[in-house]
């Protein structure tokens, strides 16, 4: 499989719609201001976890997903994952670490990435 084929498959994969109110977000390696938490998830790989009943236990991670988009007007996250919906129903926690989507998947010629835009003014 080439990078282009993989990028196309990911772009075409229908995402799950996750109500933002239904999940919590935990950043594993840094502090993120509350106003930036959702923005920090876009185009990232996240752990899909179930909160433990005892707060001293670690959450159970049932798989990985890619946050493909965020719709603030509908309060939805769009997540693609191979984890079956029956297991996803119990997920209430997204874990964000340092796993990144390779830039090559975001910049494939001939494949429109939902994460990249050519009409952006860089911030200084």
Coordinates of N, CA and C in Angstrom, one line a residue:
X1 N 0.8 -1.2 0.0 CA 0.0 0.0 0.0 C 0.9 1.2 0.0
X2 N 0.6 2.2 -0.9 CA 1.4 3.4 -0.9 C 0.8 4.4 0.0
X3 N 1.5 5.5 0.3 CA 1.0 6.5 1.2 C -0.2 7.2 0.6
X4 N -0.2 7.3 -0.7 CA -1.4 7.9 -1.4 C -2.6 7.1 -1.2
X5 N -2.5 5.8 -1.4 CA -3.6 4.9 -1.2 C -4.1 4.9 0.3
X6 N -3.2 4.9 1.2 CA -3.6 5.0 2.6 C -4.3 6.3 3.0
X7 N -3.7 7.4 2.4 CA -4.4 8.7 2.7 C -5.8 8.7 2.1
X8 N -5.9 8.2 0.9 CA -7.3 8.2 0.3 C -8.2 7.3 1.1
X9 N -7.8 6.1 1.6 CA -8.6 5.3 2.4 C -9.1 6.0 3.7
X10 N -8.1 6.7 4.3 CA -8.5 7.4 5.5 C -9.5 8.5 5.3
X11 N -9.3 9.2 4.2 CA -10.1 10.4 3.8 C -11.6 9.9 3.5
X12 N -11.7 8.7 2.9 CA -13.0 8.1 2.5 C -13.7 7.4 3.6
X13 N -13.0 7.0 4.7 CA -13.6 6.2 5.7 C -14.6 7.1 6.5
X14 N -15.8 6.6 6.6 CA -16.9 7.3 7.3 C -16.6 7.4 8.8
X15 N -16.6 8.6 9.3 CA -16.3 8.8 10.7 C -17.5 8.6 11.6
X16 N -17.2 8.2 12.9 CA -18.2 8.2 13.9 C -18.5 9.6 14.4
X17 N -19.7 9.9 14.7 CA -20.0 11.2 15.3 C -20.1 11.1 16.8
X18 N -19.2 11.8 17.5 CA -19.2 11.7 18.9 C -19.6 13.0 19.6
X19 N -20.7 13.0 20.3 CA -21.1 14.2 21.0 C -20.0 14.7 22.0
X20 N -19.6 15.9 21.9 CA -18.5 16.4 22.8 C -18.9 16.3 24.3
X21 N -20.2 16.5 24.5 CA -20.7 16.4 25.9 C -20.5 15.0 26.5
X22 N -20.4 14.0 25.7 CA -20.3 12.6 26.2 C -18.9 12.1 26.5
X23 N -17.9 12.9 26.2 CA -16.5 12.4 26.5 C -15.7 13.4 27.3
X24 N -14.7 12.9 27.9 CA -13.7 13.7 28.6 C -12.4 13.6 27.8
X25 N -11.5 14.5 28.0 CA -10.3 14.5 27.3 C -9.1 14.6 28.3
X26 N -8.2 13.8 28.1 CA -7.0 13.8 29.0 C -5.7 13.9 28.1
X27 N -5.0 15.0 28.3 CA -3.7 15.1 27.6 C -2.6 14.5 28.6
X28 N -1.9 13.6 28.0 CA -1.0 12.8 28.8 C 0.4 13.4 29.1
X29 N 0.8 14.3 28.3 CA 2.2 14.8 28.4 C 2.3 16.3 28.5
X30 N 1.2 17.0 28.6 CA 1.3 18.5 28.7 C 0.0 19.0 29.2
X31 N 0.0 20.3 29.6 CA -1.2 21.0 30.1 C -1.7 21.8 28.9
X32 N -2.9 21.8 28.6 CA -3.5 22.5 27.5 C -4.6 23.4 28.1
X33 N -4.6 24.7 27.7 CA -5.6 25.6 28.3 C -7.0 25.1 27.9
X34 N -8.0 25.3 28.8 CA -9.3 24.8 28.5 C -9.9 25.3 27.2
X35 N -9.5 26.5 26.8 CA -10.1 27.1 25.6 C -9.5 26.5 24.3
X36 N -8.4 25.7 24.5 CA -7.7 25.1 23.4 C -7.8 23.6 23.3
X37 N -8.5 23.0 24.3 CA -8.5 21.5 24.4 C -9.0 20.9 23.1
X38 N -10.2 21.3 22.6 CA -10.8 20.7 21.5 C -9.9 21.0 20.2
X39 N -9.4 22.2 20.1 CA -8.6 22.5 18.9 C -7.4 21.6 18.9
X40 N -6.8 21.3 20.0 CA -5.6 20.4 20.1 C -5.9 19.0 19.6
X41 N -7.1 18.6 19.6 CA -7.4 17.2 19.1 C -7.5 17.0 17.6
X42 N -7.8 18.1 16.9 CA -8.0 18.0 15.5 C -6.8 17.4 14.8
X43 N -7.0 16.4 13.9 CA -6.0 15.7 13.1 C -5.0 15.1 14.0
X44 N -5.4 14.5 15.1 CA -4.5 13.7 16.0 C -5.0 12.3 16.2
X45 N -4.0 11.5 16.6 CA -4.3 10.1 17.0 C -4.6 10.1 18.5
X46 N -5.7 9.5 18.9 CA -6.1 9.5 20.3 C -6.3 8.0 20.8
X47 N -6.1 7.8 22.0 CA -6.5 6.6 22.6 C -8.0 6.6 23.0
X48 N -8.7 5.6 22.7 CA -10.1 5.5 23.0 C -10.3 4.7 24.3
X49 N -10.7 5.3 25.4 CA -10.6 4.7 26.7 C -11.9 4.7 27.4
X50 N -12.0 3.8 28.4 CA -13.2 3.8 29.3 C -12.7 4.1 30.7
X51 N -13.3 5.1 31.3 CA -12.9 5.6 32.7 C -13.1 4.4 33.7
X52 N -12.2 4.3 34.6 CA -12.3 3.2 35.6 C -13.3 3.6 36.6
X53 N -13.9 2.6 37.3 CA -14.9 2.9 38.4 C -14.1 3.5 39.6
X54 N -12.9 3.0 39.8 CA -12.1 3.5 40.9 C -11.1 4.5 40.4
X55 N -11.1 5.7 40.9 CA -10.3 6.8 40.3 C -8.8 6.5 40.5
X56 N -8.4 5.5 41.3 CA -7.0 5.2 41.4 C -6.5 4.2 40.3
X57 N -7.5 3.6 39.6 CA -7.1 2.7 38.5 C -6.8 3.5 37.2
X58 N -6.1 2.8 36.3 CA -5.9 3.4 35.0 C -7.1 3.2 34.1
X59 N -7.4 4.1 33.2 CA -8.4 3.8 32.2 C -8.1 2.7 31.3
X60 N -9.0 1.9 30.8 CA -8.8 0.9 29.9 C -8.9 1.4 28.5
X61 N -7.8 1.3 27.7 CA -7.8 1.8 26.3 C -8.2 0.6 25.4
X62 N -9.3 0.9 24.6 CA -9.8 -0.2 23.8 C -9.3 -0.1 22.4
X63 N -8.6 1.0 22.0 CA -8.1 1.1 20.7 C -7.6 2.5 20.4
X64 N -7.3 2.8 19.2 CA -6.9 4.1 18.7 C -7.9 4.6 17.7
X65 N -7.9 6.0 17.6 CA -8.7 6.6 16.6 C -8.1 7.9 16.1
X66 N -8.5 8.4 15.0 CA -8.1 9.7 14.5 C -9.2 10.7 14.6
X67 N -9.0 11.8 15.2 CA -10.0 12.9 15.2 C -9.9 13.6 13.9
X68 N -10.8 13.3 13.1 CA -10.8 13.8 11.7 C -11.4 15.2 11.5
X69 N -12.2 15.6 12.5 CA -12.8 17.0 12.4 C -13.6 17.3 13.7
X70 N -13.9 18.6 13.8 CA -14.7 19.0 15.0 C -15.7 20.0 14.4
X71 N -17.0 19.8 14.7 CA -18.1 20.7 14.3 C -18.6 21.3 15.6
X72 N -18.1 22.6 15.8 CA -18.5 23.3 17.0 C -19.9 23.7 17.0
X73 N -20.5 23.9 15.8 CA -22.0 24.3 15.8 C -22.9 23.1 16.2
X74 N -22.4 21.9 16.0 CA -23.2 20.7 16.3 C -22.7 20.0 17.6
X75 N -21.5 20.6 18.1 CA -20.9 20.0 19.3 C -20.5 18.5 19.0
X76 N -19.9 18.2 17.9 CA -19.5 16.9 17.5 C -18.1 16.8 17.2
X77 N -17.5 15.6 17.6 CA -16.2 15.2 17.1 C -16.4 14.2 16.0
X78 N -15.6 14.1 15.0 CA -15.6 13.1 14.0 C -14.4 12.3 14.1
X79 N -14.6 11.0 14.5 CA -13.5 10.1 14.8 C -13.5 8.9 13.8
X80 N -12.4 8.5 13.3 CA -12.3 7.3 12.5 C -11.5 6.3 13.3
X81 N -12.0 5.1 13.3 CA -11.3 4.0 14.0 C -11.8 2.6 13.5
X82 N -11.0 1.6 13.6 CA -11.4 0.3 13.3 C -12.1 -0.4 14.5
X83 N -12.2 0.2 15.6 CA -12.9 -0.4 16.8 C -14.4 -0.5 16.5
X84 N -14.9 -1.7 16.8 CA -16.4 -1.9 16.5 C -17.2 -0.9 17.4
X85 N -18.4 -0.6 16.8 CA -19.3 0.4 17.5 C -19.8 -0.2 18.8
X86 N -19.9 -1.5 18.9 CA -20.4 -2.1 20.2 C -19.4 -1.8 21.3
X87 N -18.1 -1.8 21.0 CA -17.1 -1.4 22.0 C -17.0 0.1 22.2
X88 N -17.2 0.8 21.1 CA -17.1 2.3 21.2 C -18.2 2.9 22.1
X89 N -19.3 2.2 22.2 CA -20.4 2.7 23.0 C -20.0 2.9 24.5
X90 N -19.0 2.2 25.0 CA -18.5 2.4 26.4 C -17.4 3.5 26.5
X91 N -16.9 3.9 25.4 CA -15.8 4.9 25.4 C -16.3 6.3 25.9
X92 N -15.7 6.8 27.0 CA -16.0 8.1 27.5 C -14.8 9.0 27.7
X93 N -13.7 8.6 27.3 CA -12.4 9.3 27.5 C -11.5 9.2 26.3
X94 N -11.0 10.4 25.8 CA -10.0 10.4 24.8 C -8.7 10.7 25.4
X95 N -7.7 9.9 25.1 CA -6.3 10.1 25.6 C -5.4 10.7 24.5
X96 N -4.9 11.9 24.7 CA -4.0 12.4 23.7 C -2.6 12.4 24.2
X97 N -1.7 11.7 23.4 CA -0.3 11.6 23.8 C 0.5 12.3 22.7
X98 N 1.7 11.7 22.4 CA 2.6 12.2 21.4 C 2.5 11.5 20.0
X99 N 1.6 10.6 19.8 CA 1.5 9.9 18.6 C 0.9 10.9 17.5
X100 N 1.7 11.1 16.5 CA 1.2 12.1 15.5 C 0.9 11.4 14.1
X101 N 0.0 12.0 13.4 CA -0.2 11.5 12.0 C 1.0 11.9 11.2
X102 N 1.6 11.0 10.5 CA 2.7 11.4 9.6 C 2.3 12.5 8.6
X103 N 3.2 13.5 8.5 CA 2.9 14.6 7.6 C 2.6 14.1 6.1
X104 N 3.3 13.0 5.8 CA 3.1 12.5 4.4 C 1.6 12.1 4.2
X105 N 0.9 11.7 5.2 CA -0.5 11.4 5.0 C -1.4 12.6 4.9
X106 N -0.9 13.8 5.4 CA -1.7 15.0 5.3 C -1.4 15.8 4.1
X107 N -0.3 15.5 3.3 CA 0.1 16.3 2.2 C 0.2 15.5 0.9
X108 N -0.6 14.5 0.7 CA -0.6 13.7 -0.5 C -1.2 14.4 -1.7
X109 N -0.5 14.5 -2.7 CA -0.9 15.2 -3.9 C -2.1 14.5 -4.5
X110 N -3.2 15.2 -4.9 CA -4.4 14.6 -5.5 C -5.4 14.0 -4.4
X111 N -5.1 14.2 -3.2 CA -6.0 13.8 -2.1 C -6.2 15.0 -1.2
X112 N -7.5 15.4 -1.1 CA -7.8 16.5 -0.3 C -7.9 16.1 1.2
X113 N -7.0 16.7 2.0 CA -6.9 16.4 3.4 C -7.8 17.4 4.2
X114 N -8.7 16.9 5.1 CA -9.5 17.8 5.8 C -8.7 18.6 6.9
X115 N -7.4 18.3 7.0 CA -6.6 19.0 8.0 C -5.8 20.1 7.5
X116 N -5.6 20.2 6.2 CA -4.6 21.2 5.6 C -5.4 22.2 4.8
X117 N -4.8 23.4 4.8 CA -5.4 24.5 4.0 C -4.3 25.3 3.4
X118 N -4.4 25.7 2.1 CA -3.4 26.5 1.5 C -3.7 28.0 1.8
X119 N -4.8 28.4 2.2 CA -5.2 29.8 2.5 C -5.1 30.1 3.9
X120 N -3.8 30.1 4.5 CA -3.6 30.3 5.9 C -2.5 31.4 6.0
X121 N -2.7 32.3 6.9 CA -1.7 33.3 7.2 C -1.0 32.8 8.4
X122 N 0.4 32.6 8.4 CA 1.1 32.1 9.5 C 1.1 33.0 10.7
X123 N 1.0 32.5 11.9 CA 1.1 33.3 13.1 C 2.6 33.5 13.5
X124 N 2.9 34.6 14.0 CA 4.3 34.9 14.4 C 4.4 34.7 15.9

